[in-house]
XYZ file of C-alpha atoms in Angstrom:
329
model
C -9.447 -14.573 38.417
C -8.651 -10.789 38.161
C -9.682 -8.759 34.877
C -7.103 -7.320 32.945
C -6.950 -4.558 30.349
C -4.271 -4.298 27.762
C -3.061 -1.351 25.596
C -0.970 -1.987 22.668
C 0.640 0.864 20.861
C 1.785 -0.469 17.281
C 4.997 -0.042 15.638
C 6.092 -1.577 12.461
C 8.583 -3.698 14.423
C 7.463 -3.697 17.839
C 4.473 -3.660 20.220
C 4.422 -1.418 23.510
C 2.192 -3.232 25.845
C 0.384 -1.733 29.249
C -1.095 -4.513 31.100
C -3.650 -2.881 33.476
C -5.162 -5.053 36.444
C -7.400 -2.461 38.615
C -4.782 0.533 39.716
C -1.587 -1.613 39.006
C 0.186 -1.387 35.718
C 2.945 -3.052 34.188
C 4.803 -2.395 30.591
C 6.718 -4.353 28.408
C 7.943 -4.375 24.609
C 7.827 -7.346 22.250
C 8.407 -7.855 18.430
C 5.733 -7.266 16.087
C 5.396 -10.905 15.111
C 2.627 -13.718 15.235
C 4.485 -16.102 17.398
C 5.412 -13.382 19.970
C 1.925 -11.860 20.077
C 0.643 -15.554 20.386
C 3.043 -15.911 23.760
C 1.476 -13.058 25.080
C -2.237 -13.754 24.312
C -1.878 -17.380 25.760
C -0.598 -15.617 29.021
C -3.605 -13.931 29.065
C -5.798 -16.994 29.822
C -5.607 -16.760 33.497
C -7.667 -13.993 33.572
C -11.281 -13.916 33.803
C -11.891 -11.362 31.676
C -9.719 -9.709 29.137
C -9.835 -6.610 27.414
C -7.542 -5.569 24.347
C -7.234 -2.479 23.005
C -5.212 -0.732 20.358
C -5.214 1.766 17.637
C -5.879 1.209 13.959
C -2.619 1.725 12.100
C -3.087 -0.237 8.917
C -1.202 -3.021 7.830
C 0.918 -2.756 10.923
C -1.822 -4.635 12.767
C -1.854 -7.435 10.518
C -0.174 -9.780 12.680
C -2.099 -8.940 15.853
C -5.201 -9.772 13.466
C -3.872 -12.902 12.650
C -2.928 -13.964 16.352
C -6.431 -12.879 17.826
C -8.239 -15.388 15.494
C -7.157 -18.257 17.930
C -8.530 -16.317 20.990
C -11.778 -15.072 22.004
C -10.953 -11.997 23.836
C -12.989 -8.454 23.896
C -10.877 -6.451 21.381
C -11.259 -2.704 20.734
C -9.910 -1.084 17.184
C -9.692 2.569 18.137
C -9.713 5.430 15.442
C -6.498 7.199 16.348
C -8.200 10.481 15.974
C -10.826 9.522 18.355
C -8.176 8.786 20.850
C -6.699 11.916 20.271
C -9.363 14.070 20.678
C -10.516 12.072 24.172
C -7.119 13.221 25.694
C -7.533 16.890 25.869
C -4.322 18.974 27.092
C -1.746 16.789 27.507
C 2.059 16.998 27.753
C 4.967 14.252 26.506
C 4.701 11.354 23.919
C 6.517 8.229 23.739
C 5.301 4.675 22.964
C 4.905 3.654 26.617
C 3.085 6.714 27.481
C 0.688 5.850 24.245
C -0.032 2.357 25.472
C -1.083 3.719 28.947
C -3.276 6.246 27.378
C -4.836 3.644 24.937
C -5.335 1.356 28.072
C -7.119 4.019 30.292
C -9.268 4.833 27.318
C -10.418 1.634 27.061
C -11.246 1.172 30.406
C -13.329 4.603 30.499
C -14.907 3.796 27.116
C -15.885 -0.078 27.047
C -19.438 0.363 27.082
C -19.488 2.442 24.161
C -16.995 0.928 22.023
C -17.633 -1.722 19.314
C -15.919 -4.836 19.634
C -13.767 -5.810 16.847
C -14.527 -8.933 14.932
C -12.151 -10.678 12.176
C -13.136 -10.290 8.814
C -13.704 -13.427 6.523
C -10.739 -14.539 4.873
C -11.343 -13.207 1.379
C -12.203 -10.020 2.776
C -8.736 -9.676 4.526
C -6.918 -10.937 1.361
C -8.728 -8.210 -0.702
C -8.071 -5.531 2.186
C -4.217 -6.223 2.126
C -3.854 -6.427 -1.975
C -5.655 -3.077 -1.744
C -3.482 -1.704 0.824
C -0.089 -2.875 -1.468
C -1.623 -1.634 -4.418
C -2.415 1.693 -2.940
C 1.165 2.286 -1.601
C 2.390 1.452 -5.419
C 0.106 4.282 -6.856
C 1.409 6.840 -4.514
C 4.646 5.779 -5.081
C 4.110 6.243 -8.923
C 2.570 9.595 -8.408
C 5.480 10.891 -6.419
C 7.665 9.717 -9.350
C 5.329 11.210 -11.991
C 5.773 14.641 -10.215
C 9.639 14.391 -10.523
C 9.438 14.095 -14.287
C 8.574 17.733 -14.566
C 11.528 18.510 -12.589
C 13.912 16.776 -14.934
C 12.784 17.954 -17.952
C 13.404 21.526 -17.031
C 17.083 20.053 -16.510
C 19.062 20.494 -19.714
C 21.878 18.098 -18.948
C 22.857 14.508 -19.656
C 22.278 13.860 -15.945
C 18.865 14.931 -16.433
C 18.194 12.394 -19.425
C 19.854 9.655 -17.281
C 17.542 10.387 -14.331
C 14.499 10.760 -16.517
C 15.163 7.410 -18.044
C 15.401 5.808 -14.888
C 12.391 7.632 -13.829
C 10.506 5.817 -16.566
C 11.600 2.408 -15.851
C 10.522 2.728 -12.138
C 7.129 3.781 -13.245
C 6.745 0.971 -15.892
C 7.832 -1.604 -13.392
C 5.181 -0.062 -10.736
C 2.578 -0.078 -13.279
C 3.190 -3.631 -13.921
C 3.134 -4.657 -10.436
C -0.356 -2.707 -9.769
C -1.805 -4.477 -12.776
C -0.899 -7.716 -10.950
C -1.960 -6.600 -7.628
C -5.529 -5.401 -9.485
C -5.612 -9.026 -11.161
C -5.046 -10.675 -7.638
C -7.997 -8.545 -6.315
C -10.228 -9.615 -9.102
C -9.366 -13.207 -8.573
C -10.184 -13.283 -4.932
C -13.377 -11.874 -5.642
C -14.024 -13.994 -8.427
C -13.238 -17.212 -6.305
C -15.975 -16.058 -3.522
C -19.452 -16.492 -4.813
C -20.797 -13.838 -2.297
C -18.294 -11.335 -3.177
C -18.461 -11.887 -6.934
C -22.195 -11.488 -7.044
C -22.060 -8.081 -4.820
C -19.159 -6.814 -6.990
C -21.487 -7.167 -10.080
C -24.308 -5.342 -8.454
C -22.341 -2.446 -7.175
C -20.753 -2.005 -10.720
C -24.035 -1.734 -12.284
C -24.627 1.519 -10.506
C -23.700 4.644 -12.578
C -20.269 5.918 -11.249
C -19.074 2.771 -9.438
C -15.979 1.244 -11.329
C -13.565 -1.541 -9.991
C -12.057 0.720 -7.365
C -14.852 2.142 -5.908
C -16.301 -1.406 -5.597
C -13.454 -2.714 -3.706
C -13.301 -0.022 -1.319
C -17.110 -0.412 -0.410
C -16.672 -4.052 0.019
C -13.701 -3.252 2.517
C -14.954 -0.730 4.242
C -18.273 -2.114 4.944
C -16.751 -5.389 5.606
C -18.475 -6.823 2.753
C -21.767 -4.962 4.240
C -21.710 -6.778 7.065
C -19.896 -4.450 9.525
C -21.512 -0.943 7.912
C -25.275 -2.109 6.665
C -26.654 1.437 6.385
C -26.274 3.685 3.832
C -26.129 6.707 5.907
C -23.460 5.425 7.936
C -21.330 5.074 5.185
C -21.994 8.565 3.953
C -21.493 9.901 7.492
C -17.893 7.805 7.509
C -16.938 9.299 3.728
C -17.960 12.564 4.904
C -20.649 13.428 2.417
C -23.241 14.053 4.964
C -23.644 17.632 6.343
C -24.119 18.440 9.838
C -25.776 21.634 11.748
C -23.502 24.319 13.346
C -25.541 25.994 15.796
C -25.277 27.306 19.670
C -28.255 29.327 21.461
C -30.063 31.518 19.209
C -27.389 33.708 17.840
C -25.022 31.591 16.378
C -26.133 29.547 13.384
C -24.327 28.345 10.380
C -25.219 26.555 7.254
C -24.939 22.802 7.450
C -21.408 21.644 6.400
C -19.578 18.575 5.818
C -17.650 17.117 8.449
C -13.538 17.093 8.399
C -13.735 13.857 10.250
C -13.995 11.476 7.739
C -12.548 8.661 5.476
C -10.337 10.940 2.876
C -9.482 8.038 0.465
C -12.972 6.975 0.458
C -14.498 10.559 -0.313
C -11.899 10.927 -2.938
C -12.836 8.026 -4.940
C -16.711 8.901 -4.562
C -15.953 12.374 -6.015
C -14.209 10.779 -8.939
C -17.107 8.555 -9.241
C -19.665 11.174 -8.931
C -17.568 13.314 -11.892
C -17.768 10.242 -14.023
C -21.527 9.464 -13.438
C -22.790 12.861 -14.416
C -20.504 12.609 -17.839
C -22.685 9.713 -18.588
C -26.539 9.174 -19.837
C -28.186 8.232 -16.567
C -30.450 9.820 -13.932
C -27.726 11.046 -11.777
C -26.747 13.415 -15.090
C -30.041 14.402 -15.414
C -30.529 15.281 -11.477
C -27.152 17.238 -11.482
C -28.176 19.068 -14.507
C -31.520 19.982 -13.462
C -30.307 21.338 -10.253
C -27.687 23.149 -11.544
C -30.048 24.865 -13.683
C -32.157 25.538 -10.785
C -29.362 27.819 -9.666
C -27.968 25.211 -6.871
C -24.203 25.134 -6.072
C -22.422 23.053 -8.476
C -20.365 21.408 -5.629
C -23.395 21.100 -3.404
C -25.368 18.919 -6.305
C -22.239 17.019 -6.816
C -21.856 16.029 -2.872
C -25.631 14.996 -3.345
C -24.644 12.866 -6.123
C -21.999 11.149 -4.110
C -24.500 10.525 -1.621
C -27.095 9.238 -4.256
C -24.400 6.511 -5.508
C -23.873 5.106 -2.044
C -27.502 4.694 -1.228
C -27.795 2.993 -4.713
C -25.081 0.761 -3.948
C -26.893 -0.354 -0.788
C -30.158 -0.698 -2.495
C -28.840 -3.170 -5.321
C -27.150 -5.331 -2.419
C -30.254 -5.271 -0.092
C -32.693 -5.968 -3.244
C -29.692 -8.342 -4.744
C -30.910 -6.871 -8.306
C -28.874 -4.814 -10.685
C -29.310 -1.174 -10.974
C -32.062 -0.170 -13.363
C -32.533 3.142 -14.406
C -36.344 3.553 -14.817
C -36.979 1.355 -11.880
C -40.643 1.774 -10.433
C -41.372 0.957 -6.926
C -44.223 -1.469 -6.750
C -45.352 -0.114 -3.194
C -45.955 3.230 -5.050
C -47.627 2.530 -7.868
C -50.121 -0.279 -6.101
């Protein structure tokens, strides 16, 4: 039978699908539900080779991921920025066109793309709960900003609005606490995750939020297995900027990074240099040598990542004065 490539443009309620068979293409739309998705996936069994491509849209991918567990198709989950940069100059945009572009991108780049594999059930639960927690944290931050506006208004209406605002924040904080407790319960119920969580938290600067993010972003250290790859992913590794012999700039950080992880790493680095540990000693020593503070702080972020992988690989908690036997022997 023929080979087929499926490009899927995902939204909250619908999936726009482009089905590409060699030069032939057809389009259709279904609801974003597990039952509808499974019907489409079952209809693809008649093909000898099935490739499915979609963008990573966060929680909107959830139903597709669930449905795909029962099938063995080749699946690519594409970074939206990667797709956008590959298109060059384009005109026009709608869901149908986007699904076609995803299918075309998968067709041209199949050999270089990394196949998607489902996470373990425990990691999926942690990822989903963490996503819900983050949405409520962002909403709380928005409500906190509103408070300053209400305080400037000297009226009864402002007092009523401020009261409502505080009640909403209080409720959000309760929900955030429940979600964080649920995340810890999931981790505690899985021996491997529990062990890795304890190891990560032994590293100076790594608290519960960064610990959860590292477990999620690395797929429980199964998808990303090297510290440099995570450092690159989180935007703490500088890259050279050079062209010929006349254009040469200082190495600088890439803008193409996971901003949320980079932000949490920055907070972890700030926390680490306030505590009594070797990272603080390193920071103070380099600043005293005249190094730029932000450059040194970025190096601390990088060191935190490398220490995290070290404790996971060695299966031992972090030790400040650890001596490598290979060096001393």
